[in-house]
Amino acid sequence: MQVDYIIVGIGLAGISFCEQLKAHNKTFVVFDNASQQSSTVAGGLYNPVVLKRFTPVWKCKEQLDLALPMYANLEVELGVKLDYKIPVYRKFASLEEQNDWFSASDKPTLSEYLLPKIIKNDNKSIDAPYGYGEVLETGRIDVKTLIEAYKSYLLSHDLFVESVFEYDDLKIEADTIQYKNTIAKHVVFAEGFGVKQNPFFKDLPLVPAKGELLTIHAPNLKIDYVLKASVFLIPLGDDLYIVGATYEWKDLSSKVTDLAKEELLTKLEKLINCEFEVVNQVAGIRPTVKDRRPLVGQHGKYKNMFVLNGLGTRGVMIGPYVAEQLYNFIEKGMTLEKEIDIRRFAF
């Protein structure tokens, strides 16, 4: 098989880059062994505001302008529902937070995203005496459905190989890369946490962070918005809600833990006062970076080898943006933004 690109990894980063290749009529094949779960267990929220500090997400407008049309196109192409438009409510803990919200909503970078009013809580199942602020231009991408449908699409077009990628079988020449019976011009590693096992990029300063989510059934909760407090609550329909998320830097297994469950339930029980049942718990390893910017760029020695990683907790927004950056760098010779270029680190 002869293609333009070999892609390793089919999470949000890999899918976003594949979409760039399809848009420009480039040929490719994807290798993935389903070992990385960070995308499949993601909450999938897109939200242009950092709600802890009431500041805009880096490049939020540029990200949304690329991401939302991509998911809309994928809904048509894959025949699945992916984008669920839903407001995000930030619970206020005090009058001071209410005042901070109004101050933030006056700023030019935030005025189109923060509704300048206090939404009163009238839900008896939620403890929110100071009400909420509403974030605009928000929603949820069903990442699990996206990955499953995209994998099926690739399989039906003979563009997907489900197997462990054997780095030792990679033969690198000046103008080509050969992997077993596949010859390509370039290889892009989009492996998430799996990059720590990649001999070519293992020294990148990726900080793996385990996250766990619960799914609860709460028939009396009745909210049709995402609620952000000490945990977030995401409605899925049928009285089901995602509750998340935890952060753990030592235990990097993909196994769920009682400790994370207890942490989430303790916070949840301070937020809601209705009955609920835990019906599921999942865990995954997020590929985060200390400066909260992705890892994008070219290998220092092998000029036809690239990395697309470190999307962190906002992968549904930032994935399409950095994928376009990498494509333009490889194919058009455009300069990568310094904030995402791996050359900002000595590795």
Short mmCIF file of N, CA, C and O in Angstrom, two decimals, residues 68-181:
data_model
loop_
_atom_site.label_atom_id
_atom_site.label_comp_id
_atom_site.label_asym_id
_atom_site.label_seq_id
_atom_site.Cartn_x
_atom_site.Cartn_y
_atom_site.Cartn_z
N LEU A 68 -16.85 23.36 14.93
CA LEU A 68 -18.28 23.12 14.78
C LEU A 68 -18.66 22.73 13.34
O LEU A 68 -19.45 21.79 13.15
N PRO A 69 -18.12 23.39 12.31
CA PRO A 69 -18.41 22.91 10.95
C PRO A 69 -17.88 21.50 10.70
O PRO A 69 -18.52 20.73 9.98
N MET A 70 -16.74 21.16 11.29
CA MET A 70 -16.21 19.81 11.10
C MET A 70 -17.16 18.76 11.67
O MET A 70 -17.46 17.75 11.02
N TYR A 71 -17.67 19.00 12.88
CA TYR A 71 -18.59 18.02 13.47
C TYR A 71 -19.91 17.99 12.71
O TYR A 71 -20.52 16.91 12.58
N ALA A 72 -20.35 19.12 12.20
CA ALA A 72 -21.58 19.13 11.40
C ALA A 72 -21.41 18.30 10.14
O ALA A 72 -22.31 17.53 9.75
N ASN A 73 -20.27 18.42 9.49
CA ASN A 73 -20.00 17.62 8.29
C ASN A 73 -19.92 16.14 8.62
O ASN A 73 -20.41 15.29 7.86
N LEU A 74 -19.32 15.83 9.77
CA LEU A 74 -19.19 14.42 10.16
C LEU A 74 -20.55 13.81 10.49
O LEU A 74 -20.78 12.62 10.23
N GLU A 75 -21.45 14.59 11.05
CA GLU A 75 -22.80 14.08 11.31
C GLU A 75 -23.45 13.61 10.01
O GLU A 75 -24.10 12.54 9.98
N VAL A 76 -23.28 14.39 8.96
CA VAL A 76 -23.87 14.03 7.66
C VAL A 76 -23.15 12.82 7.08
O VAL A 76 -23.78 11.85 6.64
N GLU A 77 -21.83 12.87 7.10
CA GLU A 77 -21.05 11.81 6.45
C GLU A 77 -21.19 10.47 7.16
O GLU A 77 -21.28 9.41 6.53
N LEU A 78 -21.20 10.51 8.50
CA LEU A 78 -21.25 9.27 9.28
C LEU A 78 -22.68 8.84 9.60
O LEU A 78 -22.89 7.71 10.05
N GLY A 79 -23.64 9.74 9.43
CA GLY A 79 -25.03 9.40 9.71
C GLY A 79 -25.33 9.24 11.19
O GLY A 79 -26.15 8.40 11.57
N VAL A 80 -24.67 10.04 12.03
CA VAL A 80 -24.89 9.96 13.48
C VAL A 80 -25.07 11.37 14.04
O VAL A 80 -24.65 12.35 13.44
N LYS A 81 -25.70 11.45 15.20
CA LYS A 81 -25.83 12.71 15.92
C LYS A 81 -24.62 12.89 16.83
O LYS A 81 -24.31 12.00 17.63
N LEU A 82 -23.92 14.01 16.68
CA LEU A 82 -22.71 14.25 17.47
C LEU A 82 -22.79 15.51 18.32
O LEU A 82 -22.34 15.53 19.45
N ASP A 83 -23.36 16.58 17.77
CA ASP A 83 -23.31 17.89 18.40
C ASP A 83 -24.64 18.20 19.09
O ASP A 83 -25.67 18.37 18.42
N TYR A 84 -24.60 18.26 20.40
CA TYR A 84 -25.78 18.58 21.19
C TYR A 84 -25.61 19.97 21.77
O TYR A 84 -24.81 20.18 22.68
N LYS A 85 -26.36 20.94 21.21
CA LYS A 85 -26.28 22.32 21.71
C LYS A 85 -26.93 22.39 23.09
O LYS A 85 -28.10 22.01 23.25
N ILE A 86 -26.17 22.86 24.05
CA ILE A 86 -26.69 22.91 25.41
C ILE A 86 -25.97 24.01 26.17
O ILE A 86 -24.74 24.13 26.06
N PRO A 87 -26.69 24.85 26.91
CA PRO A 87 -26.02 25.92 27.67
C PRO A 87 -25.25 25.35 28.85
O PRO A 87 -25.56 24.27 29.37
N VAL A 88 -24.25 26.10 29.27
CA VAL A 88 -23.49 25.76 30.47
C VAL A 88 -23.82 26.80 31.54
O VAL A 88 -23.70 28.01 31.29
N TYR A 89 -24.26 26.34 32.71
CA TYR A 89 -24.54 27.22 33.84
C TYR A 89 -23.41 27.07 34.86
O TYR A 89 -23.10 25.97 35.30
N ARG A 90 -22.84 28.21 35.22
CA ARG A 90 -21.81 28.23 36.26
C ARG A 90 -22.47 28.61 37.58
O ARG A 90 -23.04 29.70 37.70
N LYS A 91 -22.42 27.71 38.54
CA LYS A 91 -23.00 28.01 39.85
C LYS A 91 -22.14 29.04 40.58
O LYS A 91 -20.92 28.92 40.63
N PHE A 92 -22.80 30.06 41.15
CA PHE A 92 -22.08 31.05 41.94
C PHE A 92 -22.04 30.62 43.40
O PHE A 92 -23.06 30.18 43.96
N ALA A 93 -20.87 30.79 44.01
CA ALA A 93 -20.71 30.42 45.41
C ALA A 93 -20.87 31.60 46.35
O ALA A 93 -20.93 31.43 47.58
N SER A 94 -20.95 32.83 45.79
CA SER A 94 -21.02 34.02 46.65
C SER A 94 -21.46 35.22 45.83
O SER A 94 -21.50 35.19 44.60
N LEU A 95 -21.76 36.32 46.54
CA LEU A 95 -22.07 37.58 45.86
C LEU A 95 -20.84 38.10 45.13
O LEU A 95 -20.96 38.72 44.07
N GLU A 96 -19.66 37.84 45.67
CA GLU A 96 -18.43 38.28 45.01
C GLU A 96 -18.29 37.64 43.64
O GLU A 96 -17.87 38.30 42.68
N GLU A 97 -18.63 36.35 43.54
CA GLU A 97 -18.56 35.69 42.24
C GLU A 97 -19.57 36.28 41.27
O GLU A 97 -19.28 36.40 40.07
N GLN A 98 -20.73 36.64 41.75
CA GLN A 98 -21.70 37.32 40.88
C GLN A 98 -21.11 38.61 40.32
O GLN A 98 -21.22 38.89 39.12
N ASN A 99 -20.48 39.39 41.18
CA ASN A 99 -19.87 40.65 40.74
C ASN A 99 -18.75 40.40 39.74
O ASN A 99 -18.60 41.13 38.75
N ASP A 100 -17.94 39.37 40.00
CA ASP A 100 -16.85 39.02 39.08
C ASP A 100 -17.41 38.65 37.71
O ASP A 100 -16.80 38.95 36.67
N TRP A 101 -18.55 37.97 37.70
CA TRP A 101 -19.19 37.57 36.44
C TRP A 101 -19.59 38.80 35.62
O TRP A 101 -19.31 38.87 34.42
N PHE A 102 -20.22 39.77 36.28
CA PHE A 102 -20.62 40.98 35.56
C PHE A 102 -19.41 41.75 35.04
O PHE A 102 -19.43 42.28 33.93
N SER A 103 -18.36 41.78 35.83
CA SER A 103 -17.13 42.46 35.38
C SER A 103 -16.56 41.76 34.16
O SER A 103 -16.14 42.42 33.19
N ALA A 104 -16.54 40.43 34.19
CA ALA A 104 -15.99 39.67 33.07
C ALA A 104 -16.85 39.84 31.81
O ALA A 104 -16.33 39.94 30.70
N SER A 105 -18.18 39.88 31.98
CA SER A 105 -19.07 39.96 30.82
C SER A 105 -18.96 41.29 30.10
O SER A 105 -19.40 41.42 28.95
N ASP A 106 -18.36 42.29 30.75
CA ASP A 106 -18.14 43.60 30.11
C ASP A 106 -16.89 43.62 29.23
O ASP A 106 -16.70 44.54 28.44
N LYS A 107 -16.02 42.63 29.39
CA LYS A 107 -14.76 42.62 28.65
C LYS A 107 -15.02 42.23 27.19
O LYS A 107 -15.81 41.31 26.92
N PRO A 108 -14.36 42.89 26.23
CA PRO A 108 -14.59 42.60 24.80
C PRO A 108 -14.35 41.15 24.43
O PRO A 108 -15.05 40.60 23.58
N THR A 109 -13.37 40.50 25.09
CA THR A 109 -13.05 39.11 24.75
C THR A 109 -14.08 38.12 25.27
O THR A 109 -14.08 36.95 24.88
N LEU A 110 -14.96 38.58 26.17
CA LEU A 110 -15.91 37.66 26.81
C LEU A 110 -17.37 38.04 26.59
O LEU A 110 -18.27 37.24 26.87
N SER A 111 -17.62 39.25 26.09
CA SER A 111 -19.00 39.74 26.03
C SER A 111 -19.93 38.87 25.19
O SER A 111 -21.12 38.78 25.48
N GLU A 112 -19.39 38.20 24.16
CA GLU A 112 -20.26 37.37 23.33
C GLU A 112 -20.49 35.98 23.93
O GLU A 112 -21.29 35.21 23.41
N TYR A 113 -19.80 35.67 25.02
CA TYR A 113 -19.91 34.34 25.61
C TYR A 113 -20.56 34.32 26.99
O TYR A 113 -21.00 33.26 27.44
N LEU A 114 -20.60 35.44 27.70
CA LEU A 114 -21.16 35.47 29.04
C LEU A 114 -22.45 36.29 29.05
O LEU A 114 -22.43 37.46 28.70
N LEU A 115 -23.54 35.67 29.44
CA LEU A 115 -24.81 36.37 29.54
C LEU A 115 -24.76 37.29 30.76
O LEU A 115 -24.54 36.83 31.88
N PRO A 116 -24.96 38.62 30.58
CA PRO A 116 -24.79 39.56 31.70
C PRO A 116 -26.02 39.63 32.60
O PRO A 116 -26.62 40.69 32.78
N LYS A 117 -26.38 38.53 33.19
CA LYS A 117 -27.50 38.50 34.14
C LYS A 117 -27.33 37.30 35.07
O LYS A 117 -26.60 36.35 34.76
N ILE A 118 -28.00 37.36 36.19
CA ILE A 118 -27.99 36.24 37.13
C ILE A 118 -29.24 35.39 36.89
O ILE A 118 -30.36 35.91 36.86
N ILE A 119 -29.03 34.12 36.69
CA ILE A 119 -30.16 33.20 36.51
C ILE A 119 -30.49 32.60 37.87
O ILE A 119 -29.65 31.97 38.51
N LYS A 120 -31.70 32.82 38.30
CA LYS A 120 -32.14 32.34 39.60
C LYS A 120 -32.35 30.83 39.56
O LYS A 120 -32.88 30.28 38.59
N ASN A 121 -31.95 30.17 40.62
CA ASN A 121 -32.18 28.73 40.72
C ASN A 121 -33.59 28.46 41.24
O ASN A 121 -33.96 28.89 42.33
N ASP A 122 -34.40 27.76 40.46
CA ASP A 122 -35.74 27.40 40.90
C ASP A 122 -35.92 25.88 40.97
O ASP A 122 -37.04 25.38 41.01
N ASN A 123 -34.79 25.17 40.97
CA ASN A 123 -34.83 23.71 41.02
C ASN A 123 -34.57 23.27 42.47
O ASN A 123 -33.48 23.47 43.01
N LYS A 124 -35.57 22.68 43.07
CA LYS A 124 -35.46 22.28 44.47
C LYS A 124 -34.45 21.17 44.71
O LYS A 124 -34.04 20.92 45.85
N SER A 125 -34.03 20.51 43.63
CA SER A 125 -33.06 19.42 43.78
C SER A 125 -31.62 19.90 43.79
O SER A 125 -30.70 19.10 43.97
N ILE A 126 -31.41 21.21 43.58
CA ILE A 126 -30.06 21.76 43.50
C ILE A 126 -29.88 22.84 44.56
O ILE A 126 -30.75 23.70 44.74
N ASP A 127 -28.74 22.82 45.23
CA ASP A 127 -28.41 23.84 46.22
C ASP A 127 -27.60 24.94 45.52
O ASP A 127 -26.40 24.79 45.31
N ALA A 128 -28.26 26.05 45.16
CA ALA A 128 -27.59 27.15 44.46
C ALA A 128 -28.25 28.48 44.84
O ALA A 128 -28.90 29.12 44.02
N PRO A 129 -28.09 28.92 46.08
CA PRO A 129 -28.78 30.13 46.54
C PRO A 129 -28.34 31.41 45.83
O PRO A 129 -29.09 32.40 45.82
N TYR A 130 -27.14 31.41 45.26
CA TYR A 130 -26.66 32.62 44.56
C TYR A 130 -26.91 32.55 43.06
O TYR A 130 -26.51 33.45 42.32
N GLY A 131 -27.56 31.49 42.59
CA GLY A 131 -27.91 31.38 41.19
C GLY A 131 -26.75 31.01 40.29
O GLY A 131 -25.71 30.49 40.75
N TYR A 132 -26.93 31.29 38.99
CA TYR A 132 -25.97 30.85 37.98
C TYR A 132 -25.65 31.99 37.01
O TYR A 132 -26.42 32.93 36.84
N GLY A 133 -24.53 31.82 36.32
CA GLY A 133 -24.24 32.58 35.12
C GLY A 133 -24.30 31.65 33.94
O GLY A 133 -23.89 30.48 34.03
N GLU A 134 -24.83 32.13 32.81
CA GLU A 134 -24.96 31.28 31.62
C GLU A 134 -23.86 31.60 30.60
O GLU A 134 -23.65 32.76 30.24
N VAL A 135 -23.20 30.54 30.14
CA VAL A 135 -22.20 30.66 29.08
C VAL A 135 -22.88 30.34 27.76
O VAL A 135 -23.63 29.36 27.65
N LEU A 136 -22.60 31.16 26.75
CA LEU A 136 -23.19 30.98 25.42
C LEU A 136 -22.19 30.27 24.50
O LEU A 136 -21.01 30.14 24.81
N GLU A 137 -22.69 29.82 23.35
CA GLU A 137 -21.85 29.14 22.34
C GLU A 137 -21.25 27.85 22.90
O GLU A 137 -20.08 27.54 22.66
N THR A 138 -22.04 27.10 23.63
CA THR A 138 -21.54 25.87 24.26
C THR A 138 -22.31 24.65 23.76
O THR A 138 -23.38 24.77 23.15
N GLY A 139 -21.79 23.48 24.06
CA GLY A 139 -22.46 22.24 23.68
C GLY A 139 -21.63 21.03 24.06
O GLY A 139 -20.60 21.14 24.73
N ARG A 140 -22.10 19.88 23.61
CA ARG A 140 -21.42 18.62 23.91
C ARG A 140 -21.29 17.80 22.64
O ARG A 140 -22.27 17.61 21.91
N ILE A 141 -20.08 17.33 22.37
CA ILE A 141 -19.85 16.38 21.28
C ILE A 141 -19.87 14.97 21.87
O ILE A 141 -19.17 14.70 22.85
N ASP A 142 -20.64 14.09 21.28
CA ASP A 142 -20.67 12.69 21.72
C ASP A 142 -19.43 12.01 21.16
O ASP A 142 -19.44 11.45 20.06
N VAL A 143 -18.34 12.07 21.93
CA VAL A 143 -17.04 11.62 21.45
C VAL A 143 -17.00 10.11 21.25
O VAL A 143 -16.41 9.61 20.28
N LYS A 144 -17.64 9.37 22.14
CA LYS A 144 -17.65 7.90 22.00
C LYS A 144 -18.32 7.49 20.69
O LYS A 144 -17.80 6.65 19.94
N THR A 145 -19.47 8.08 20.39
CA THR A 145 -20.16 7.78 19.13
C THR A 145 -19.30 8.20 17.94
O THR A 145 -19.21 7.49 16.93
N LEU A 146 -18.65 9.35 18.05
CA LEU A 146 -17.80 9.84 16.97
C LEU A 146 -16.69 8.84 16.66
O LEU A 146 -16.48 8.47 15.49
N ILE A 147 -15.98 8.39 17.68
CA ILE A 147 -14.84 7.49 17.45
C ILE A 147 -15.31 6.15 16.89
O ILE A 147 -14.71 5.61 15.95
N GLU A 148 -16.40 5.62 17.45
CA GLU A 148 -16.91 4.33 16.95
C GLU A 148 -17.35 4.45 15.50
O GLU A 148 -17.04 3.58 14.67
N ALA A 149 -18.07 5.53 15.16
CA ALA A 149 -18.56 5.70 13.79
C ALA A 149 -17.42 5.99 12.83
O ALA A 149 -17.42 5.50 11.68
N TYR A 150 -16.44 6.74 13.28
CA TYR A 150 -15.31 7.07 12.41
C TYR A 150 -14.47 5.82 12.13
O TYR A 150 -14.02 5.61 11.00
N LYS A 151 -14.28 5.01 13.15
CA LYS A 151 -13.53 3.77 12.96
C LYS A 151 -14.25 2.86 11.96
O LYS A 151 -13.62 2.25 11.08
N SER A 152 -15.57 2.78 12.09
CA SER A 152 -16.35 1.96 11.13
C SER A 152 -16.21 2.50 9.71
O SER A 152 -16.09 1.72 8.75
N TYR A 153 -16.24 3.84 9.59
CA TYR A 153 -16.06 4.46 8.27
C TYR A 153 -14.70 4.09 7.69
O TYR A 153 -14.59 3.69 6.51
N LEU A 154 -13.65 4.19 8.49
CA LEU A 154 -12.31 3.87 8.00
C LEU A 154 -12.20 2.40 7.62
O LEU A 154 -11.61 2.06 6.58
N LEU A 155 -12.77 1.54 8.44
CA LEU A 155 -12.73 0.10 8.14
C LEU A 155 -13.43 -0.21 6.82
O LEU A 155 -12.93 -1.00 6.00
N SER A 156 -14.57 0.43 6.58
CA SER A 156 -15.32 0.16 5.35
C SER A 156 -14.59 0.66 4.11
O SER A 156 -14.89 0.23 2.99
N HIS A 157 -13.62 1.56 4.29
CA HIS A 157 -12.84 2.07 3.16
C HIS A 157 -11.41 1.53 3.18
O HIS A 157 -10.54 2.06 2.47
N ASP A 158 -11.18 0.48 3.96
CA ASP A 158 -9.85 -0.14 4.06
C ASP A 158 -8.76 0.86 4.43
O ASP A 158 -7.64 0.83 3.88
N LEU A 159 -9.09 1.74 5.38
CA LEU A 159 -8.15 2.77 5.80
C LEU A 159 -7.74 2.62 7.26
O LEU A 159 -7.11 3.52 7.82
N PHE A 160 -8.06 1.48 7.86
CA PHE A 160 -7.82 1.31 9.29
C PHE A 160 -7.24 -0.06 9.58
O PHE A 160 -7.70 -1.07 9.05
N VAL A 161 -6.20 -0.06 10.42
CA VAL A 161 -5.59 -1.32 10.86
C VAL A 161 -5.58 -1.31 12.39
O VAL A 161 -4.97 -0.44 13.00
N GLU A 162 -6.30 -2.25 12.98
CA GLU A 162 -6.35 -2.33 14.44
C GLU A 162 -5.25 -3.25 14.93
O GLU A 162 -5.37 -4.47 14.88
N SER A 163 -4.16 -2.66 15.37
CA SER A 163 -3.03 -3.43 15.86
C SER A 163 -2.08 -2.51 16.61
O SER A 163 -2.12 -1.29 16.45
N VAL A 164 -1.23 -3.12 17.43
CA VAL A 164 -0.17 -2.37 18.10
C VAL A 164 0.81 -1.87 17.04
O VAL A 164 1.16 -2.60 16.12
N PHE A 165 1.23 -0.62 17.17
CA PHE A 165 2.20 -0.08 16.22
C PHE A 165 3.60 -0.46 16.70
O PHE A 165 4.02 -0.10 17.79
N GLU A 166 4.30 -1.20 15.86
CA GLU A 166 5.64 -1.68 16.19
C GLU A 166 6.67 -0.68 15.66
O GLU A 166 7.00 -0.67 14.48
N TYR A 167 7.19 0.14 16.55
CA TYR A 167 8.10 1.21 16.13
C TYR A 167 9.36 0.66 15.47
O TYR A 167 9.92 1.29 14.56
N ASP A 168 9.80 -0.52 15.91
CA ASP A 168 11.02 -1.11 15.35
C ASP A 168 10.85 -1.49 13.88
O ASP A 168 11.85 -1.68 13.17
N ASP A 169 9.61 -1.62 13.42
CA ASP A 169 9.37 -1.99 12.02
C ASP A 169 9.30 -0.77 11.10
O ASP A 169 9.02 -0.91 9.90
N LEU A 170 9.55 0.40 11.65
CA LEU A 170 9.51 1.63 10.86
C LEU A 170 10.86 1.83 10.18
O LEU A 170 11.90 1.89 10.84
N LYS A 171 10.83 1.93 8.86
CA LYS A 171 12.05 2.19 8.09
C LYS A 171 11.97 3.59 7.51
O LYS A 171 11.07 3.91 6.73
N ILE A 172 12.91 4.41 7.94
CA ILE A 172 12.86 5.84 7.61
C ILE A 172 13.91 6.18 6.56
O ILE A 172 15.10 5.97 6.79
N GLU A 173 13.45 6.68 5.42
CA GLU A 173 14.34 7.16 4.37
C GLU A 173 14.18 8.68 4.25
O GLU A 173 13.33 9.28 4.90
N ALA A 174 14.97 9.29 3.40
CA ALA A 174 14.91 10.74 3.26
C ALA A 174 13.54 11.22 2.80
O ALA A 174 13.03 12.23 3.29
N ASP A 175 12.94 10.48 1.86
CA ASP A 175 11.68 10.94 1.26
C ASP A 175 10.49 10.04 1.56
O ASP A 175 9.37 10.35 1.17
N THR A 176 10.72 8.91 2.20
CA THR A 176 9.63 7.97 2.47
C THR A 176 9.76 7.36 3.85
O THR A 176 10.84 7.34 4.44
N ILE A 177 8.63 6.84 4.29
CA ILE A 177 8.57 6.06 5.53
C ILE A 177 7.90 4.74 5.17
O ILE A 177 6.83 4.74 4.54
N GLN A 178 8.50 3.64 5.54
CA GLN A 178 7.88 2.35 5.29
C GLN A 178 7.57 1.67 6.62
O GLN A 178 8.43 1.60 7.50
N TYR A 179 6.34 1.21 6.73
CA TYR A 179 5.94 0.44 7.90
C TYR A 179 5.30 -0.85 7.41
O TYR A 179 4.21 -0.84 6.84
N LYS A 180 6.04 -1.96 7.61
CA LYS A 180 5.60 -3.26 7.10
C LYS A 180 5.31 -3.14 5.60
O LYS A 180 6.22 -2.81 4.83
N ASN A 181 4.06 -3.34 5.18
CA ASN A 181 3.79 -3.29 3.73
C ASN A 181 3.21 -1.96 3.28
O ASN A 181 2.64 -1.85 2.20
#
